[in-house]
XYZ file of C-alpha atoms in Angstrom:
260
model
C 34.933 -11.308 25.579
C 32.021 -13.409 26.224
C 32.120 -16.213 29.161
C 29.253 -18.775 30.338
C 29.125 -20.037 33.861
C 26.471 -22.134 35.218
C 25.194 -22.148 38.439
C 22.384 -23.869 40.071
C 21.071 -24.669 36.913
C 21.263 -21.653 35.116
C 23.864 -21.440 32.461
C 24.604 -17.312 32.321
C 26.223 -15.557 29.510
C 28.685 -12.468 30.398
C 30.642 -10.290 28.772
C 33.886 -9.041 30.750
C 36.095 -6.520 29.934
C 38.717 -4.920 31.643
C 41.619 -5.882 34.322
C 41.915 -2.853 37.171
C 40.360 -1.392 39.692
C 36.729 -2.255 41.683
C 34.541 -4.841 39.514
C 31.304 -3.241 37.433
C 28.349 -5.113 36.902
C 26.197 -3.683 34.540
C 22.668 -5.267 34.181
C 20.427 -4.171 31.268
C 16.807 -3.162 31.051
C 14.137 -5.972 30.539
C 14.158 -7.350 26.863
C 17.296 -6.334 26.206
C 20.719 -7.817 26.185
C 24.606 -7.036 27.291
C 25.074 -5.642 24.173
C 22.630 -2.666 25.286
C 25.581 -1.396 27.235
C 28.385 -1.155 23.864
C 27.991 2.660 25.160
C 30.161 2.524 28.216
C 31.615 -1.244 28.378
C 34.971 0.035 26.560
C 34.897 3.648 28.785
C 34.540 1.544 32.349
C 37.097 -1.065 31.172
C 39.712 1.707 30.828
C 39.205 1.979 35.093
C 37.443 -1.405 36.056
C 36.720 -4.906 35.596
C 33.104 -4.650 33.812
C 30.566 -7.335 34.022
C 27.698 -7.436 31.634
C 25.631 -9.889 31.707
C 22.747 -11.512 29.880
C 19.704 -11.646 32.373
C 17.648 -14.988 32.811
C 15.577 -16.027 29.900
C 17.006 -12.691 28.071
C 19.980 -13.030 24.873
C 22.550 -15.657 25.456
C 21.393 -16.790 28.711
C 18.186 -19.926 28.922
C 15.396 -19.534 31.054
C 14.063 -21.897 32.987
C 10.050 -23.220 33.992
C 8.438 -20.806 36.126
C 7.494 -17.224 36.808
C 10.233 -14.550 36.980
C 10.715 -11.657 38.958
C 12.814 -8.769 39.999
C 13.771 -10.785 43.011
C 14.745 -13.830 41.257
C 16.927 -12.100 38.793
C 18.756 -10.360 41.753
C 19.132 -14.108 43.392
C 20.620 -15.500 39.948
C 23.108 -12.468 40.231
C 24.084 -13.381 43.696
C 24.836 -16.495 42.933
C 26.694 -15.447 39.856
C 29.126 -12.935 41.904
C 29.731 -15.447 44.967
C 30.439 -17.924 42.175
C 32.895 -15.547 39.869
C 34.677 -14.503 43.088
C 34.193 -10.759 41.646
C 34.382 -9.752 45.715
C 32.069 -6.606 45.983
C 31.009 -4.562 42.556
C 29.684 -1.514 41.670
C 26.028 -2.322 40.985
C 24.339 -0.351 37.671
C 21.501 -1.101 36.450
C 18.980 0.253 33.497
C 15.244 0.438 33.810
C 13.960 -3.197 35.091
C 17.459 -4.030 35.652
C 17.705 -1.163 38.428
C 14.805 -2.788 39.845
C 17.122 -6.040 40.139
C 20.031 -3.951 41.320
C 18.296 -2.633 43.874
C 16.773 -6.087 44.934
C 20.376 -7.439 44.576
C 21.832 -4.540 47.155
C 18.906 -4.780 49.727
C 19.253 -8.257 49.884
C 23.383 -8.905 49.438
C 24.897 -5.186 50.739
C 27.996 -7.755 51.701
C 28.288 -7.890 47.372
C 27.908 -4.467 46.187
C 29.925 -1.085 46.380
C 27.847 1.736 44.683
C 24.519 1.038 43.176
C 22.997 2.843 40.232
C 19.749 2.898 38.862
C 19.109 4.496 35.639
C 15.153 5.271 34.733
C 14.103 3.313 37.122
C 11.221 3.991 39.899
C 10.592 2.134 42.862
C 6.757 1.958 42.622
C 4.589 2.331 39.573
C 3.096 5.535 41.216
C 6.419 6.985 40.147
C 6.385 6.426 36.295
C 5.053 8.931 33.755
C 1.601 8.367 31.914
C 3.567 7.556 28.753
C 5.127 4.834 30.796
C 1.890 3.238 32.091
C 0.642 3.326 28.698
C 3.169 1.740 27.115
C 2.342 -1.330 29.387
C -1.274 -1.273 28.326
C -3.008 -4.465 26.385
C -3.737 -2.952 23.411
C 0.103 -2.191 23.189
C 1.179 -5.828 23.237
C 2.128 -6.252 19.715
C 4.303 -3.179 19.956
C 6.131 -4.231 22.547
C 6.341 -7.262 21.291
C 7.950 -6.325 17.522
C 10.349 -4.336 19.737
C 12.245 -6.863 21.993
C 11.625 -10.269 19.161
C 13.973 -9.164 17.332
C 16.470 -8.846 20.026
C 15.214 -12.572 21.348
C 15.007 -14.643 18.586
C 19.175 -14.331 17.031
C 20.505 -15.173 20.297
C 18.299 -17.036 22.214
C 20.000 -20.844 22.917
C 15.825 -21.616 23.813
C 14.862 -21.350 20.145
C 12.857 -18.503 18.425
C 9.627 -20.547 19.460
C 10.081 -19.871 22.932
C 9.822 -16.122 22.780
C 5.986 -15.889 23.437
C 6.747 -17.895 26.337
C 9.079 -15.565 27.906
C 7.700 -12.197 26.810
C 4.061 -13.657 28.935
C 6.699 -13.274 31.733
C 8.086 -10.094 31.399
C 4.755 -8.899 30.487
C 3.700 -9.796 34.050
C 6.818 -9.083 35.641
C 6.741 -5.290 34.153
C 2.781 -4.650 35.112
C 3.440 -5.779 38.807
C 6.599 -4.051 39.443
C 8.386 -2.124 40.422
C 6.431 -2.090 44.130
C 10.080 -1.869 46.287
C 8.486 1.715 47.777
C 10.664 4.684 49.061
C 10.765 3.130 52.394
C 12.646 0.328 52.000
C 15.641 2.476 50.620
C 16.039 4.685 53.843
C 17.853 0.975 54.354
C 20.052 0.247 51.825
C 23.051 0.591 53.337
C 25.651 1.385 50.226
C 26.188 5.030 48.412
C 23.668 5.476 45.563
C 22.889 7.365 42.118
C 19.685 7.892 41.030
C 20.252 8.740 36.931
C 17.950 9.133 34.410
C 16.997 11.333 31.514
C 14.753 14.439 31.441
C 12.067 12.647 29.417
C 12.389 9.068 30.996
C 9.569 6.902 32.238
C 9.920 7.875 35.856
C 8.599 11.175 36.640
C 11.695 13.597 37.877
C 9.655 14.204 41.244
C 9.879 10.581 42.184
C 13.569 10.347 41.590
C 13.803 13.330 43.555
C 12.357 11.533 46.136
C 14.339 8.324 45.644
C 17.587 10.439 46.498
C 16.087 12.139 49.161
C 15.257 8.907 50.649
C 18.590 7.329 50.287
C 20.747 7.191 53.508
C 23.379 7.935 50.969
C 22.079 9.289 47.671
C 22.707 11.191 44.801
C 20.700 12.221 41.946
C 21.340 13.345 38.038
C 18.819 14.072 35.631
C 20.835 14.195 32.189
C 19.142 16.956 29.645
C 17.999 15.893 26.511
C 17.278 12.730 26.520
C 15.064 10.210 27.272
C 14.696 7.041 28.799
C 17.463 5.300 26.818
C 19.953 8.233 27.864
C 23.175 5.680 27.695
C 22.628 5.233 23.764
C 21.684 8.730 23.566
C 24.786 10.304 25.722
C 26.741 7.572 26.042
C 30.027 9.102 26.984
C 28.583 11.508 29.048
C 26.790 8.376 31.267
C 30.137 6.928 30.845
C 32.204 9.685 32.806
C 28.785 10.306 35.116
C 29.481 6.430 36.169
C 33.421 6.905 36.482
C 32.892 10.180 38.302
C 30.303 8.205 41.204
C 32.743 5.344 41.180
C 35.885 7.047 42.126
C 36.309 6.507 45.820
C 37.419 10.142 46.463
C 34.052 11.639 46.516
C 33.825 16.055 47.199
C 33.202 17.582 49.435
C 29.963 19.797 49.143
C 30.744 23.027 49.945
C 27.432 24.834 50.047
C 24.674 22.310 50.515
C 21.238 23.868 50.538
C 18.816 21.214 51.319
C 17.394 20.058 47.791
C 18.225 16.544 48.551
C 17.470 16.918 52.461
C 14.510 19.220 52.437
């Protein structure tokens, strides 16, 4: 079911589904929509109330004058939950939308349970060649013929204004991610590092993300790539349900991969 709430000037679409258990809010990956997450919205609404919601300037959701960043997005969110009422959620977030998850839970621990990032660094020394590439000039138009498509149906802007907001996330996605490992030895809620064993984000660095969590797990799913929950959707599904429940085991013979 598909809501709209508008706050401080930004009128958000979300879909919710679900009555039970902690809140979900699942944010998708820049140029994509809430419908990115048809994978796992039904499986976490069996368990939870699930958030999805249309990012700033992305689907069902306007944007508004001025530059956008990770930081922004996380502020919208804020505002969103506090508004909603949702009380604290459990934060997941897929490729530029873990960047904004984990802007969201540095900045607002008070709103957030568990965060997850899914193929997402936390510095652009982190990504894979492919990745950096893909972010090149001369790929532009491909990026471009990839996310239009996904714009221009939904967009309550206009098909016109697509140019304008892909010169955003163009900008946006060359100067992030630059959060660094540091500033997670801080972040003060349990984590999950996920991603695929192809994904933009070398497997190194996410080793190192969950090392440097105070709190932090990590799960490299095989086979797939960085769009693992439409490859393996059930399987991210009951990886999500599994680091949500709050009965957690214990690990019986821990030999330093995470620590060492």
């Amino acid at each position: 079911m598909g809501e709209y709430l508008t706050v401080d000037g930004l009128r958000t679409y979300y879909e919710v589904q679900g009555s039970g258990g902690d809140p979900v809010l699942l944010l998708h990956g820049g140029g994509a929509t809430a419908d990115s997450w048809w994978g796992q919205l039904s499986q976490l609404a069996e368990h939870h109330r699930v958030y999805a919601p249309d990012l700033r300037g992305h689907g069902r959701t306007h944007d508004l004058p001025g530059p956008v960043s990770s930081a922004l997005l996380a502020a919208d969110l804020a505002a969103l939950l506090t508004a909603v009422d949702t009380g604290p959620v459990h934060l997941v977030g897929w490729s530029a939308g873990g960047t904004v998850a984990l802007h969201l839970a540095l900045r607002h621990p008070e709103l957030v349970r568990k965060v997850v990032t899914i193929g997402t660094g936390v510095c652009r020394a982190g990504g894979t060649e492919a990745d950096r590439a893909m972010l090149a000039e001369e790929n532009t138009g491909l990026l471009e013929s990839l996310f239009r498509p996904q714009y221009e149906p939904l967009s309550p802007d206009g098909p016109e204004h697509f140019p304008v907001v892909f010169a955003k996330w163009l900008r946006m996605w060359r100067e992030e991610p630059e959060i660094g490992l540091d500033a997670l030895r801080g972040l003060a809620v349990p984590a999950l590092v996920l991603q695929g064993d192809d994904d933009g984000v070398t497997i190194e660095h996410a080793a190192a993300m969950a090392r440097a969590l105070p709190d932090g797990q990590l799960a490299v799913v095989p086979g797939t790539s960085h769009a693992v929950p439409l490859e393996k959707p059930e399987l991210v599904g009951r990886l999500l349900l599994d680091f949500f429940a709050e009965q957690q085991p214990r690990r019986l013979m821990p030999l330093g991969a995470l620590t060492g």
